[in-house]
mmCIF file of C-alpha atoms in Angstrom:
data_model
loop_
_atom_site.group_PDB
_atom_site.id
_atom_site.type_symbol
_atom_site.label_atom_id
_atom_site.label_comp_id
_atom_site.label_asym_id
_atom_site.label_seq_id
_atom_site.Cartn_x
_atom_site.Cartn_y
_atom_site.Cartn_z
ATOM 1 C CA LYS M 1 96.392 41.376 225.788
ATOM 2 C CA ASN M 2 93.560 42.877 227.904
ATOM 3 C CA GLN M 3 90.036 42.344 227.328
ATOM 4 C CA VAL M 4 87.140 43.192 228.218
ATOM 5 C CA GLU M 5 83.838 41.101 226.928
ATOM 6 C CA GLN M 6 80.139 41.790 227.494
ATOM 7 C CA SER M 7 77.104 39.564 226.917
ATOM 8 C CA PRO M 8 74.799 39.506 225.617
ATOM 9 C CA GLN M 9 75.264 41.778 222.730
ATOM 10 C CA SER M 10 71.840 42.834 222.695
ATOM 11 C CA LEU M 11 68.941 42.283 224.577
ATOM 12 C CA ILE M 12 65.019 42.626 224.157
ATOM 13 C CA ILE M 13 62.867 43.287 227.562
ATOM 14 C CA LEU M 14 59.112 43.987 228.290
ATOM 15 C CA GLU M 15 58.440 47.137 230.461
ATOM 16 C CA GLY M 16 58.757 46.118 234.371
ATOM 17 C CA LYS M 17 60.849 42.918 233.763
ATOM 18 C CA ASN M 18 64.305 42.514 235.253
ATOM 19 C CA CYS M 19 67.614 41.665 233.355
ATOM 20 C CA THR M 20 70.933 40.871 234.098
ATOM 21 C CA LEU M 21 74.103 42.115 231.916
ATOM 22 C CA GLN M 22 77.321 40.395 231.965
ATOM 23 C CA CYS M 23 80.919 41.512 231.708
ATOM 24 C CA ASN M 24 84.090 39.260 231.866
ATOM 25 C CA TYR M 25 87.494 40.984 231.840
ATOM 26 C CA THR M 26 91.281 39.876 231.727
ATOM 27 C CA VAL M 27 92.547 42.898 233.146
ATOM 28 C CA SER M 28 94.959 42.385 235.684
ATOM 29 C CA PRO M 29 95.765 44.036 237.919
ATOM 30 C CA PHE M 30 92.575 46.470 237.754
ATOM 31 C CA SER M 31 92.098 49.736 239.967
ATOM 32 C CA ASN M 32 88.180 50.140 239.273
ATOM 33 C CA LEU M 33 85.316 48.652 237.278
ATOM 34 C CA ARG M 34 82.645 50.944 235.923
ATOM 35 C CA TRP M 35 79.166 50.603 234.207
ATOM 36 C CA TYR M 36 78.153 53.331 231.953
ATOM 37 C CA LYS M 37 74.648 53.957 230.236
ATOM 38 C CA GLN M 38 74.946 55.533 226.718
ATOM 39 C CA ASP M 39 71.849 56.695 225.190
ATOM 40 C CA THR M 40 72.229 57.054 221.263
ATOM 41 C CA GLY M 41 74.060 60.027 220.299
ATOM 42 C CA ARG M 42 75.237 60.957 223.773
ATOM 43 C CA GLY M 43 77.996 60.519 225.997
ATOM 44 C CA PRO M 44 78.435 57.694 228.584
ATOM 45 C CA VAL M 45 76.725 58.381 232.067
ATOM 46 C CA SER M 46 78.527 56.723 234.932
ATOM 47 C CA LEU M 47 75.952 54.162 236.726
ATOM 48 C CA THR M 48 78.329 52.617 239.322
ATOM 49 C CA ILE M 49 82.150 52.293 240.019
ATOM 50 C CA MET M 50 83.601 49.453 241.952
ATOM 51 C CA THR M 51 87.234 48.869 243.363
ATOM 52 C CA PHE M 52 88.659 45.287 243.385
ATOM 53 C CA SER M 53 87.461 45.325 247.142
ATOM 54 C CA GLU M 54 83.990 45.860 246.515
ATOM 55 C CA ASN M 55 81.381 43.201 245.497
ATOM 56 C CA THR M 56 78.166 45.116 245.163
ATOM 57 C CA LYS M 57 77.282 48.669 244.124
ATOM 58 C CA SER M 58 73.681 50.078 243.709
ATOM 59 C CA ASN M 59 72.368 53.172 242.207
ATOM 60 C CA GLY M 60 68.667 53.124 242.100
ATOM 61 C CA ARG M 61 67.156 50.240 240.136
ATOM 62 C CA TYR M 62 70.780 49.552 239.236
ATOM 63 C CA THR M 63 72.744 47.076 241.082
ATOM 64 C CA ALA M 64 76.248 45.955 240.068
ATOM 65 C CA THR M 65 78.390 43.237 241.343
ATOM 66 C CA LEU M 66 82.145 41.954 241.004
ATOM 67 C CA ASP M 67 83.761 38.873 241.754
ATOM 68 C CA ALA M 68 87.380 39.890 241.353
ATOM 69 C CA ASP M 69 88.497 36.365 241.388
ATOM 70 C CA THR M 70 86.718 35.077 238.575
ATOM 71 C CA LYS M 71 87.190 38.417 236.838
ATOM 72 C CA GLN M 72 83.105 38.838 236.378
ATOM 73 C CA SER M 73 81.023 41.504 236.868
ATOM 74 C CA SER M 74 76.773 41.797 236.140
ATOM 75 C CA LEU M 75 74.536 44.778 236.084
ATOM 76 C CA HIS M 76 71.187 43.980 237.340
ATOM 77 C CA ILE M 77 68.306 46.282 236.235
ATOM 78 C CA THR M 78 64.988 46.178 238.401
ATOM 79 C CA ALA M 79 61.769 46.899 237.121
ATOM 80 C CA SER M 80 63.037 48.222 233.609
ATOM 81 C CA GLN M 81 61.168 51.088 232.299
ATOM 82 C CA LEU M 82 61.078 52.392 228.401
ATOM 83 C CA SER M 83 63.942 54.844 229.134
ATOM 84 C CA ASP M 84 66.509 52.164 230.110
ATOM 85 C CA SER M 85 66.685 51.400 226.383
ATOM 86 C CA ALA M 86 70.473 52.394 225.758
ATOM 87 C CA SER M 87 73.771 50.620 225.532
ATOM 88 C CA TYR M 88 75.322 49.587 228.505
ATOM 89 C CA ILE M 89 79.021 49.871 228.650
ATOM 90 C CA CYS M 90 81.506 47.796 230.865
ATOM 91 C CA VAL M 91 84.975 49.946 231.840
ATOM 92 C CA VAL M 92 87.796 48.080 233.269
ATOM 93 C CA ARG M 93 90.880 50.524 234.359
ATOM 94 C CA GLY M 94 94.177 49.160 235.077
ATOM 95 C CA VAL M 95 96.227 50.326 238.291
ATOM 96 C CA GLY M 96 97.892 53.453 238.694
ATOM 97 C CA ARG M 97 97.559 57.282 237.336
ATOM 98 C CA ALA M 98 98.643 56.021 233.867
ATOM 99 C CA GLY M 99 96.484 53.110 233.930
ATOM 100 C CA LYS M 100 94.302 52.894 230.959
ATOM 101 C CA SER M 101 90.688 51.866 230.560
ATOM 102 C CA THR M 102 89.913 48.903 228.287
ATOM 103 C CA PHE M 103 86.250 49.056 227.196
ATOM 104 C CA GLY M 104 83.803 46.350 226.551
ATOM 105 C CA ASP M 105 81.711 46.731 223.363
ATOM 106 C CA GLY M 106 78.397 47.038 225.342
ATOM 107 C CA THR M 107 75.009 45.572 225.266
ATOM 108 C CA THR M 108 71.915 47.349 223.547
ATOM 109 C CA LEU M 109 69.210 46.909 225.565
ATOM 110 C CA THR M 110 65.846 47.411 224.323
ATOM 111 C CA VAL M 111 62.696 47.615 226.764
ATOM 112 C CA LYS M 112 59.504 47.403 224.961
ATOM 113 C CA PRO M 113 56.001 48.631 226.139
ATOM 114 C CA GLY H 27 78.479 65.761 240.845
ATOM 115 C CA ALA H 28 81.084 66.548 238.351
ATOM 116 C CA VAL H 29 80.480 67.708 234.970
ATOM 117 C CA VAL H 30 82.154 67.739 231.744
ATOM 118 C CA SER H 31 80.838 69.970 229.063
ATOM 119 C CA GLN H 32 81.618 69.464 225.547
ATOM 120 C CA HIS H 33 81.168 71.762 222.829
ATOM 121 C CA PRO H 34 79.666 71.887 220.091
ATOM 122 C CA SER H 35 77.358 69.048 220.490
ATOM 123 C CA TRP H 36 77.373 68.721 216.457
ATOM 124 C CA VAL H 37 78.858 70.359 213.197
ATOM 125 C CA ILE H 38 78.874 69.941 209.800
ATOM 126 C CA CYS H 39 81.836 71.216 207.658
ATOM 127 C CA LYS H 40 83.215 71.070 204.257
ATOM 128 C CA SER H 41 85.831 68.848 203.053
ATOM 129 C CA GLY H 42 89.306 70.405 203.853
ATOM 130 C CA THR H 43 88.307 72.903 206.480
ATOM 131 C CA SER H 44 89.012 72.314 210.286
ATOM 132 C CA VAL H 45 86.899 71.874 213.122
ATOM 133 C CA LYS H 46 87.669 72.655 216.822
ATOM 134 C CA ILE H 47 86.185 70.725 219.776
ATOM 135 C CA GLU H 48 85.901 71.955 223.166
ATOM 136 C CA CYS H 49 86.080 69.841 226.381
ATOM 137 C CA ARG H 50 85.758 71.606 229.625
ATOM 138 C CA SER H 51 85.395 70.260 233.213
ATOM 139 C CA LEU H 52 82.908 72.609 234.793
ATOM 140 C CA ASP H 53 83.565 71.838 238.547
ATOM 141 C CA PHE H 54 86.953 69.973 239.206
ATOM 142 C CA GLN H 55 90.046 70.301 237.646
ATOM 143 C CA ALA H 56 91.126 67.754 235.027
ATOM 144 C CA THR H 57 94.743 66.826 235.151
ATOM 145 C CA THR H 58 94.088 64.467 232.632
ATOM 146 C CA MET H 59 91.539 64.509 229.501
ATOM 147 C CA PHE H 60 91.023 61.776 227.116
ATOM 148 C CA TRP H 61 89.442 61.875 223.519
ATOM 149 C CA TYR H 62 87.556 58.707 221.932
ATOM 150 C CA ARG H 63 86.199 58.465 218.708
ATOM 151 C CA GLN H 64 82.974 56.427 218.348
ATOM 152 C CA PHE H 65 81.488 54.545 215.137
ATOM 153 C CA PRO H 66 77.983 53.261 215.143
ATOM 154 C CA LYS H 67 77.102 50.406 217.203
ATOM 155 C CA GLN H 68 80.918 50.054 218.214
ATOM 156 C CA SER H 69 82.293 50.949 221.516
ATOM 157 C CA LEU H 70 84.669 54.139 222.003
ATOM 158 C CA MET H 71 87.949 53.781 220.701
ATOM 159 C CA LEU H 72 90.605 55.934 222.554
ATOM 160 C CA MET H 73 92.500 58.246 220.290
ATOM 161 C CA ALA H 74 95.019 60.128 222.588
ATOM 162 C CA THR H 75 95.362 61.137 226.344
ATOM 163 C CA SER H 76 96.284 64.908 227.219
ATOM 164 C CA ASN H 77 97.653 65.975 230.457
ATOM 165 C CA GLU H 78 97.659 69.708 231.308
ATOM 166 C CA GLY H 79 100.530 71.499 230.250
ATOM 167 C CA SER H 80 102.295 68.744 228.136
ATOM 168 C CA LYS H 81 101.959 67.113 224.689
ATOM 169 C CA ALA H 82 99.279 64.502 224.064
ATOM 170 C CA THR H 83 99.809 60.856 223.731
ATOM 171 C CA TYR H 84 98.242 59.494 220.823
ATOM 172 C CA GLU H 85 97.280 55.781 220.428
ATOM 173 C CA GLN H 86 99.000 53.803 217.797
ATOM 174 C CA GLY H 87 97.423 54.534 214.258
ATOM 175 C CA VAL H 88 95.858 58.122 215.216
ATOM 176 C CA GLU H 89 97.698 60.572 213.154
ATOM 177 C CA LYS H 90 98.779 63.490 215.771
ATOM 178 C CA ASP H 91 98.939 66.054 212.685
ATOM 179 C CA LYS H 92 95.418 65.247 211.996
ATOM 180 C CA PHE H 93 94.228 65.352 215.411
ATOM 181 C CA LEU H 94 95.634 68.289 217.268
ATOM 182 C CA ILE H 95 95.251 68.076 220.962
ATOM 183 C CA ASN H 96 95.649 71.251 223.396
ATOM 184 C CA HIS H 97 95.174 70.951 227.081
ATOM 185 C CA ALA H 98 96.368 74.259 227.980
ATOM 186 C CA SER H 99 94.559 74.937 231.379
ATOM 187 C CA LEU H 100 93.067 72.226 233.981
ATOM 188 C CA THR H 101 89.672 73.149 232.999
ATOM 189 C CA LEU H 102 90.234 72.885 228.988
ATOM 190 C CA SER H 103 91.190 70.503 226.090
ATOM 191 C CA THR H 104 90.484 71.214 222.571
ATOM 192 C CA LEU H 105 90.528 68.938 219.571
ATOM 193 C CA THR H 106 91.052 70.184 216.542
ATOM 194 C CA VAL H 107 90.425 67.610 213.536
ATOM 195 C CA THR H 108 92.590 69.297 210.697
ATOM 196 C CA SER H 109 91.746 69.318 206.844
ATOM 197 C CA ALA H 110 88.872 67.068 207.694
ATOM 198 C CA HIS H 111 87.607 64.677 205.337
ATOM 199 C CA PRO H 112 84.220 62.538 204.934
ATOM 200 C CA GLU H 113 86.171 59.472 206.636
ATOM 201 C CA ASP H 114 86.622 61.761 209.850
ATOM 202 C CA SER H 115 82.708 62.006 210.191
ATOM 203 C CA SER H 116 82.006 60.417 213.550
ATOM 204 C CA PHE H 117 80.981 60.847 217.021
ATOM 205 C CA TYR H 118 83.868 62.260 219.261
ATOM 206 C CA ILE H 119 83.637 61.981 223.043
ATOM 207 C CA CYS H 120 86.061 63.417 225.829
ATOM 208 C CA SER H 121 86.327 62.350 229.507
ATOM 209 C CA ALA H 122 88.061 63.944 232.203
ATOM 210 C CA ARG H 123 90.089 62.817 235.499
ATOM 211 C CA GLY H 124 90.720 64.954 238.145
ATOM 212 C CA GLN H 125 93.645 65.156 240.463
ATOM 213 C CA SER H 126 92.139 64.519 243.935
ATOM 214 C CA GLY H 127 90.892 61.835 245.611
ATOM 215 C CA GLY H 128 87.302 59.911 245.276
ATOM 216 C CA GLU H 129 85.495 59.905 241.967
ATOM 217 C CA MET H 130 87.263 62.889 240.237
ATOM 218 C CA ASP H 131 90.309 60.437 240.050
ATOM 219 C CA THR H 132 88.697 57.557 238.287
ATOM 220 C CA GLU H 133 87.902 59.288 234.731
ATOM 221 C CA ALA H 134 84.066 58.786 235.564
ATOM 222 C CA PHE H 135 82.976 61.817 233.360
ATOM 223 C CA PHE H 136 82.463 62.111 229.885
ATOM 224 C CA GLY H 137 81.267 64.859 227.909
ATOM 225 C CA GLN H 138 78.110 64.865 225.849
ATOM 226 C CA GLY H 139 79.771 63.815 222.643
ATOM 227 C CA THR H 140 80.036 66.127 219.378
ATOM 228 C CA ARG H 141 78.695 64.680 216.059
ATOM 229 C CA LEU H 142 81.234 65.585 213.131
ATOM 230 C CA THR H 143 79.426 65.413 209.749
ATOM 231 C CA VAL H 144 82.060 66.213 206.725
ATOM 232 C CA VAL H 145 80.314 66.634 203.699
#
């Protein structure tokens, strides 16, 4: 069964600090891996999208890495802000137009002043 | 960037009534739309996949007669929760996949979500 596992489940950091969220997956072959930010009560917002051939993708203070050999991805957040408090979801999509997306359970990040 | 609009953002209805949720792709043609349900502190759970002009494909355990999905155009899909009960109360989210290349083709865009409360 294809799985996407995220760690840690939750994380608390101080404002201004950096943090790294992990995503391990077994989906194979896969089309792309996406990281989303979901604020409470809102729909997910795309942060990065990477295909299997990409190793890193940045979006402002967010940098995602991908190692397709070990099936691992990480999302690094630099200089955290209070507004970064949210759930971060890793999603891996299988190959082809009919490829399904498998969602991780998310990491809940809390940034404290 | 591409925008997916979901309406309403929240709705309260009486038990036994039906509720319709709309999902629109505002600046691209969505050949496929996905409907998800999310419980508190849990990830999104795919309910069904709808392709424009054809019947929706429901995930195992999702009642198609209770959750009616219509995808009549390339920019609009609707989810109707029929004869709603309190256990249907949840956060419903749609996403859209386009037919062109690039990001539009990777189901990157979600609606804002609809909070349904059945009393």
